[in-house]
Amino acid sequence: MKLWDLVKAANSNLFRNKLRTILTIVAIFIGGLVITLMVSVNAGVNDYIHQQIGGIGGKDTLLITVKQDRGSNSSGPQKFDPNANTTSVAGSEYKALSDNDITKIKTTTNIKSVSPQYLVSALYIANGSAQYKISTNQLVDGITVQTNHGVAPSNDTNELQMSLLPDYGKALGFGSDAKAVGQTVQLAAKTPVGLVKTINVKIVGVQQNSLLNSSGGAWINDAVAKALNDILTTGVPASVKNQYLAAVATMQPGLSDQQITDLKDHLSQKGFAARTVADEIGAVQTVVDAITISLIGFGAVALIAASFGIINTLFMSVQERTKEIGLMKAMGMSRRKVFAMFSIEAILIGFWGSLIGVVAAFGVGKLINRIATQTFLKNLPGFTLCKFQIASMLVVMLIIMLIAFLAGTLPARRASKKDPIEALRYE
C-alpha cells in the first residue's frame, strides 16, 4: 500500500464516527484560532513599530546621553557633586550633556556628526489673538515624519520651521490644515524671570497622527529648538544655558554590527550611554512579544486538552477496528504501515482542525481590523492590528499537526503491536 493510499484510507476511517471526530477537530480548531489570531496581532503591532520607529535615523544613528547614577538602597547615601552638570526633568535631577561632552562625542572615531537635543517646550502657539497649548518635539535627522499636507521640517536650514498637528489649522484661523501650510505662527516661551517672548515659525507641513506623535508633539527643527532655548535660558550663565537632554550622533556609513558595539563600548568608557534604533525597537518588541506569548498560552491550553481528545478518539478507533487490524496484518500489512495509518489519522485531525482554525482566524482578523480602523485605531493610519503572513500560518498548522502526531503515537503503537490471530478472534 502506497503512502497516498494510506492517506486516503486514514481520512476515510476518520469519519466512520463523524460526531466523535468532529468534536475532536473542534477542540483543535479553537486552539488554532486563538494562536493564529495572537500571532497575527504580534505581527501587526511589530510591523507598525518598524514603520514608525524604524525611520529614526536607521542603522547609522545613535541616541547618546550621560550615564545616570542608579543607586540602590544598599549602596547608602550618595555624595553630592557640585560640579556635576545636571538639569531637572519631571521634577528629578538628570545629568545633562554639556558643550564639552558634545565635543568629546564629535571627536570619537566613527562618529560623523552630532546634533544636541535641547530640553525645550513651547508655552503656546498663536496666530494673532488665537492662542492654544502645544507640545513640541525636536526633529531628529533621518526621522520619518508622515504628513497629510506639505513636508516635514528640515534641520539643513536656519529658517524656523515646524510641522503642525492635525486640526490646528482651522483652530488658528487658517480655515483648514491644508491652508495652514506656508503660513507663519508664533511660538511662545517664558524667560527665567517670567517674561513671555515669541518667535515667528513657518508651518511647512501638517503631520499625520501616528505612534511618533501620539503624545501630541509637533515636530520643530533645530533652529526652532535653539531659539526657544535662548528664551528659556535668557540671562543665565553659559554653564547652565548650554545643557542638553541628549545628542543624536550620525555614525560613519557601512559600520558592521561589531564596530557599532565597539563604538558604544568606547562611548560608555567616556561616561556616555548610547543606544541604536535597533535597541529601542528591541525593547518595545520584547514587551509586545511577552504579552503575545502569554495570550498564546490560552491557545496552547486548548491544544493540550485537544491532544487528549485525539488519544481518546484513536484508542476507541483501535478498539472498534481490532478485527480489521488483524485482517490487514494477516494479509501481509506490516507493523510499520499499521502504525503509519493511525499516525496519519492523528495528523489529519490536526490538519483539518488547524486549517479550519486558520481560515476562521483570517475571517475574524479581517473583521477586527475593520472595527479597529473605525474606532480605537482611527487616528493611527497605516496600523493594521491583525497582519496575516502565509509563512506564520503554515508554521502554526505544522506545529499543531506535530502535536497531533505525537498524541497519536500511543494508540498507533498499540494498533501496530496487535497479534493478528488474537485480533481476528476479538468480538
Tab-separated table of C-alpha atoms in Angstrom, residues 102-337:
chain	number	residue	atom	x	y	z
A	102	ILE	CA	29.373	67.276	22.549
A	103	THR	CA	32.991	67.937	21.545
A	104	LYS	CA	34.112	64.628	23.088
A	105	ILE	CA	31.445	62.767	21.125
A	106	LYS	CA	32.321	64.552	17.862
A	107	THR	CA	35.991	63.546	18.170
A	108	THR	CA	35.168	59.878	18.742
A	109	THR	CA	36.275	57.527	15.984
A	110	ASN	CA	33.474	56.533	13.547
A	111	ILE	CA	31.249	59.463	14.584
A	112	LYS	CA	30.379	61.575	11.535
A	113	SER	CA	28.275	64.363	13.111
A	114	VAL	CA	26.478	65.243	16.350
A	115	SER	CA	23.275	67.216	16.931
A	116	PRO	CA	22.409	68.286	20.525
A	117	GLN	CA	18.823	67.834	21.682
A	118	TYR	CA	17.518	70.788	23.712
A	119	LEU	CA	15.185	70.339	26.664
A	120	VAL	CA	12.607	72.880	25.465
A	121	SER	CA	8.837	73.265	25.286
A	122	ALA	CA	6.585	75.992	23.930
A	123	LEU	CA	4.188	77.800	26.237
A	124	TYR	CA	1.602	78.161	23.465
A	125	ILE	CA	1.155	78.543	19.700
A	126	ALA	CA	-0.608	81.616	18.359
A	127	ASN	CA	-1.880	83.347	15.248
A	128	GLY	CA	-2.906	86.822	16.270
A	129	SER	CA	-5.256	86.564	19.245
A	130	ALA	CA	-5.838	82.800	18.809
A	131	GLN	CA	-3.648	81.015	21.358
A	132	TYR	CA	-3.540	77.244	22.005
A	133	LYS	CA	-1.446	74.920	24.144
A	134	ILE	CA	1.001	72.744	22.207
A	135	SER	CA	3.863	70.380	22.984
A	136	THR	CA	6.882	70.126	20.735
A	137	ASN	CA	9.477	67.517	19.793
A	138	GLN	CA	12.870	68.399	18.339
A	139	LEU	CA	13.336	66.731	14.964
A	140	VAL	CA	15.992	64.021	14.669
A	141	ASP	CA	17.813	63.774	11.347
A	142	GLY	CA	16.527	60.790	9.394
A	143	ILE	CA	13.201	60.556	11.195
A	144	THR	CA	10.167	59.627	9.123
A	145	VAL	CA	7.519	62.304	9.648
A	146	GLN	CA	4.374	61.371	7.762
A	147	THR	CA	2.371	64.385	6.648
A	148	ASN	CA	-1.172	64.933	5.413
A	149	HIS	CA	-0.158	68.214	3.781
A	150	GLY	CA	3.182	69.810	2.972
A	151	VAL	CA	6.529	68.385	4.074
A	152	ALA	CA	8.449	67.692	7.255
A	153	PRO	CA	10.718	70.339	8.832
A	154	SER	CA	14.394	70.292	7.844
A	155	ASN	CA	17.496	70.642	10.002
A	156	ASP	CA	19.531	71.695	6.949
A	157	THR	CA	18.254	75.272	7.117
A	158	ASN	CA	18.436	78.196	9.537
A	159	GLU	CA	14.775	79.014	8.799
A	160	LEU	CA	12.487	78.389	11.788
A	161	GLN	CA	10.242	75.507	10.672
A	162	MET	CA	7.657	73.225	12.240
A	163	SER	CA	5.023	70.705	11.249
A	164	LEU	CA	1.570	71.396	12.639
A	165	LEU	CA	-0.618	68.872	14.412
A	166	PRO	CA	-3.941	67.897	12.773
A	167	ASP	CA	-6.915	70.250	13.402
A	168	TYR	CA	-4.695	73.153	14.494
A	169	GLY	CA	-5.005	74.860	11.101
A	170	LYS	CA	-8.706	75.584	11.465
A	171	ALA	CA	-8.382	76.443	15.176
A	172	LEU	CA	-5.677	79.015	14.425
A	173	GLY	CA	-7.907	80.713	11.851
A	174	PHE	CA	-6.418	79.463	8.576
A	175	GLY	CA	-9.642	77.753	7.502
A	176	SER	CA	-8.145	74.261	7.167
A	177	ASP	CA	-4.953	72.310	7.777
A	178	ALA	CA	-4.067	72.432	4.076
A	179	LYS	CA	-4.314	76.259	4.017
A	180	ALA	CA	-2.040	76.497	7.083
A	181	VAL	CA	0.965	75.207	5.120
A	182	GLY	CA	3.290	78.115	4.286
A	183	GLN	CA	1.774	80.377	6.968
A	184	THR	CA	3.652	81.871	9.924
A	185	VAL	CA	2.669	81.367	13.565
A	186	GLN	CA	4.138	82.421	16.885
A	187	LEU	CA	5.598	80.027	19.450
A	188	ALA	CA	5.859	81.461	22.948
A	189	ALA	CA	8.243	80.642	25.781
A	190	LYS	CA	8.856	82.185	29.201
A	191	THR	CA	12.182	83.601	30.404
A	192	PRO	CA	13.507	82.674	33.858
A	193	VAL	CA	12.087	85.950	35.237
A	194	GLY	CA	8.598	85.252	33.834
A	195	LEU	CA	8.651	87.411	30.695
A	196	VAL	CA	6.809	85.796	27.756
A	197	LYS	CA	8.566	86.098	24.402
A	198	THR	CA	7.555	84.779	20.990
A	199	ILE	CA	9.324	83.673	17.832
A	200	ASN	CA	7.893	83.521	14.319
A	201	VAL	CA	7.871	79.988	12.894
A	202	LYS	CA	6.896	78.840	9.409
A	203	ILE	CA	4.468	75.925	9.052
A	204	VAL	CA	5.903	73.631	6.368
A	205	GLY	CA	3.538	70.688	6.832
A	206	VAL	CA	0.689	69.109	8.773
A	207	GLN	CA	1.631	65.734	10.192
A	208	GLN	CA	-0.419	62.555	10.380
A	209	ASN	CA	-1.429	61.025	13.678
A	210	SER	CA	0.998	58.190	14.335
A	211	LEU	CA	2.885	56.361	17.053
A	212	LEU	CA	5.619	59.006	16.971
A	213	ASN	CA	3.289	61.906	17.767
A	214	SER	CA	0.708	60.003	19.831
A	215	SER	CA	1.697	62.231	22.765
A	216	GLY	CA	0.609	65.294	20.765
A	217	GLY	CA	4.067	66.622	19.912
A	218	ALA	CA	4.570	68.915	16.925
A	219	TRP	CA	7.945	68.498	15.235
A	220	ILE	CA	10.271	71.522	15.251
A	221	ASN	CA	13.674	71.791	13.568
A	222	ASP	CA	16.967	72.522	15.323
A	223	ALA	CA	16.692	76.246	14.588
A	224	VAL	CA	13.367	76.495	16.458
A	225	ALA	CA	14.676	74.408	19.354
A	226	LYS	CA	17.704	76.691	19.716
A	227	ALA	CA	15.549	79.830	19.549
A	228	LEU	CA	13.213	78.518	22.272
A	229	ASN	CA	16.207	77.509	24.380
A	230	ASP	CA	17.602	81.041	24.082
A	231	ILE	CA	14.345	82.431	25.533
A	232	LEU	CA	14.141	79.834	28.309
A	233	THR	CA	17.744	80.494	29.386
A	234	THR	CA	17.852	84.295	28.953
A	235	GLY	CA	20.313	85.796	31.431
A	236	VAL	CA	21.541	82.514	32.908
A	237	PRO	CA	25.254	81.540	32.986
A	238	ALA	CA	26.625	79.750	29.931
A	239	SER	CA	27.383	76.670	32.043
A	240	VAL	CA	23.667	76.327	32.748
A	241	LYS	CA	22.408	77.576	29.401
A	242	ASN	CA	24.274	75.063	27.281
A	243	GLN	CA	22.802	71.899	28.702
A	244	TYR	CA	21.297	69.210	26.506
A	245	LEU	CA	18.949	66.362	27.319
A	246	ALA	CA	20.648	64.118	24.750
A	247	ALA	CA	22.564	64.151	21.483
A	248	VAL	CA	21.889	62.387	18.214
A	249	ALA	CA	25.081	61.185	16.548
A	250	THR	CA	25.382	60.012	12.955
A	251	MET	CA	27.890	57.196	12.539
A	252	GLN	CA	30.083	56.617	9.537
A	253	PRO	CA	28.051	54.612	6.995
A	254	GLY	CA	28.703	50.918	6.479
A	255	LEU	CA	29.804	50.010	10.020
A	256	SER	CA	29.445	46.357	10.956
A	257	ASP	CA	27.459	45.235	13.999
A	258	GLN	CA	30.724	44.539	15.823
A	259	GLN	CA	32.059	48.027	15.023
A	260	ILE	CA	28.829	49.582	16.323
A	261	THR	CA	29.122	47.527	19.521
A	262	ASP	CA	32.767	48.617	19.923
A	263	LEU	CA	31.737	52.255	19.383
A	264	LYS	CA	29.025	52.021	22.063
A	265	ASP	CA	31.536	50.425	24.451
A	266	HIS	CA	34.060	53.188	23.727
A	267	LEU	CA	31.445	55.881	24.449
A	268	SER	CA	30.498	54.025	27.630
A	269	GLN	CA	34.103	54.235	28.817
A	270	LYS	CA	33.879	58.002	28.296
A	271	GLY	CA	30.794	58.148	30.549
A	272	PHE	CA	28.067	58.134	27.895
A	273	ALA	CA	25.155	55.768	27.253
A	274	ALA	CA	24.489	55.126	23.548
A	275	ARG	CA	21.545	53.299	22.010
A	276	THR	CA	20.710	52.493	18.407
A	277	VAL	CA	17.230	52.423	16.888
A	278	ALA	CA	17.501	48.625	16.903
A	279	ASP	CA	17.983	48.790	20.694
A	280	GLU	CA	14.888	50.981	21.085
A	281	ILE	CA	12.771	48.773	18.827
A	282	GLY	CA	14.043	45.664	20.600
A	283	ALA	CA	12.899	46.982	23.986
A	284	VAL	CA	9.384	47.687	22.691
A	285	GLN	CA	9.193	44.384	20.844
A	286	THR	CA	10.211	42.484	23.972
A	287	VAL	CA	7.151	43.853	25.778
A	288	VAL	CA	4.861	43.134	22.803
A	289	ASP	CA	6.247	39.603	22.442
A	290	ALA	CA	5.844	38.908	26.174
A	291	ILE	CA	2.172	39.936	26.078
A	292	THR	CA	1.546	37.931	22.900
A	293	ILE	CA	3.210	34.797	24.266
A	294	SER	CA	1.087	34.951	27.410
A	295	LEU	CA	-2.055	35.149	25.247
A	296	ILE	CA	-0.830	32.327	23.011
A	297	GLY	CA	-0.737	30.261	26.198
A	298	PHE	CA	-4.552	30.161	26.190
A	299	GLY	CA	-4.454	28.554	22.744
A	300	ALA	CA	-1.790	26.126	23.947
A	301	VAL	CA	-4.064	25.026	26.806
A	302	ALA	CA	-6.804	24.270	24.272
A	303	LEU	CA	-4.342	22.243	22.191
A	304	ILE	CA	-3.209	20.237	25.212
A	305	ALA	CA	-6.823	19.414	26.010
A	306	ALA	CA	-7.402	18.536	22.349
A	307	SER	CA	-4.399	16.185	22.340
A	308	PHE	CA	-6.104	14.063	24.985
A	309	GLY	CA	-9.174	14.049	22.739
A	310	ILE	CA	-7.039	12.721	19.881
A	311	ILE	CA	-5.649	9.970	22.095
A	312	ASN	CA	-9.154	9.012	23.204
A	313	THR	CA	-10.543	9.098	19.651
A	314	LEU	CA	-7.803	6.868	18.254
A	315	PHE	CA	-7.848	4.453	21.188
A	316	MET	CA	-11.565	3.947	20.631
A	317	SER	CA	-10.944	3.586	16.886
A	318	VAL	CA	-8.292	0.916	17.525
A	319	GLN	CA	-10.665	-0.890	19.856
A	320	GLU	CA	-13.540	-0.823	17.353
A	321	ARG	CA	-11.332	-1.928	14.445
A	322	THR	CA	-9.448	-4.746	16.191
A	323	LYS	CA	-10.655	-7.467	13.806
A	324	GLU	CA	-9.969	-5.200	10.830
A	325	ILE	CA	-6.401	-4.641	12.046
A	326	GLY	CA	-5.968	-8.398	12.454
A	327	LEU	CA	-7.248	-8.982	8.914
A	328	MET	CA	-4.879	-6.344	7.451
A	329	LYS	CA	-1.906	-7.864	9.235
A	330	ALA	CA	-2.952	-11.384	8.221
A	331	MET	CA	-2.993	-10.188	4.583
A	332	GLY	CA	0.592	-9.000	4.903
A	333	MET	CA	0.395	-5.384	6.105
A	334	SER	CA	3.494	-4.687	8.192
A	335	ARG	CA	3.515	-3.231	11.695
A	336	ARG	CA	5.161	-0.104	10.271
A	337	LYS	CA	2.278	0.525	7.864
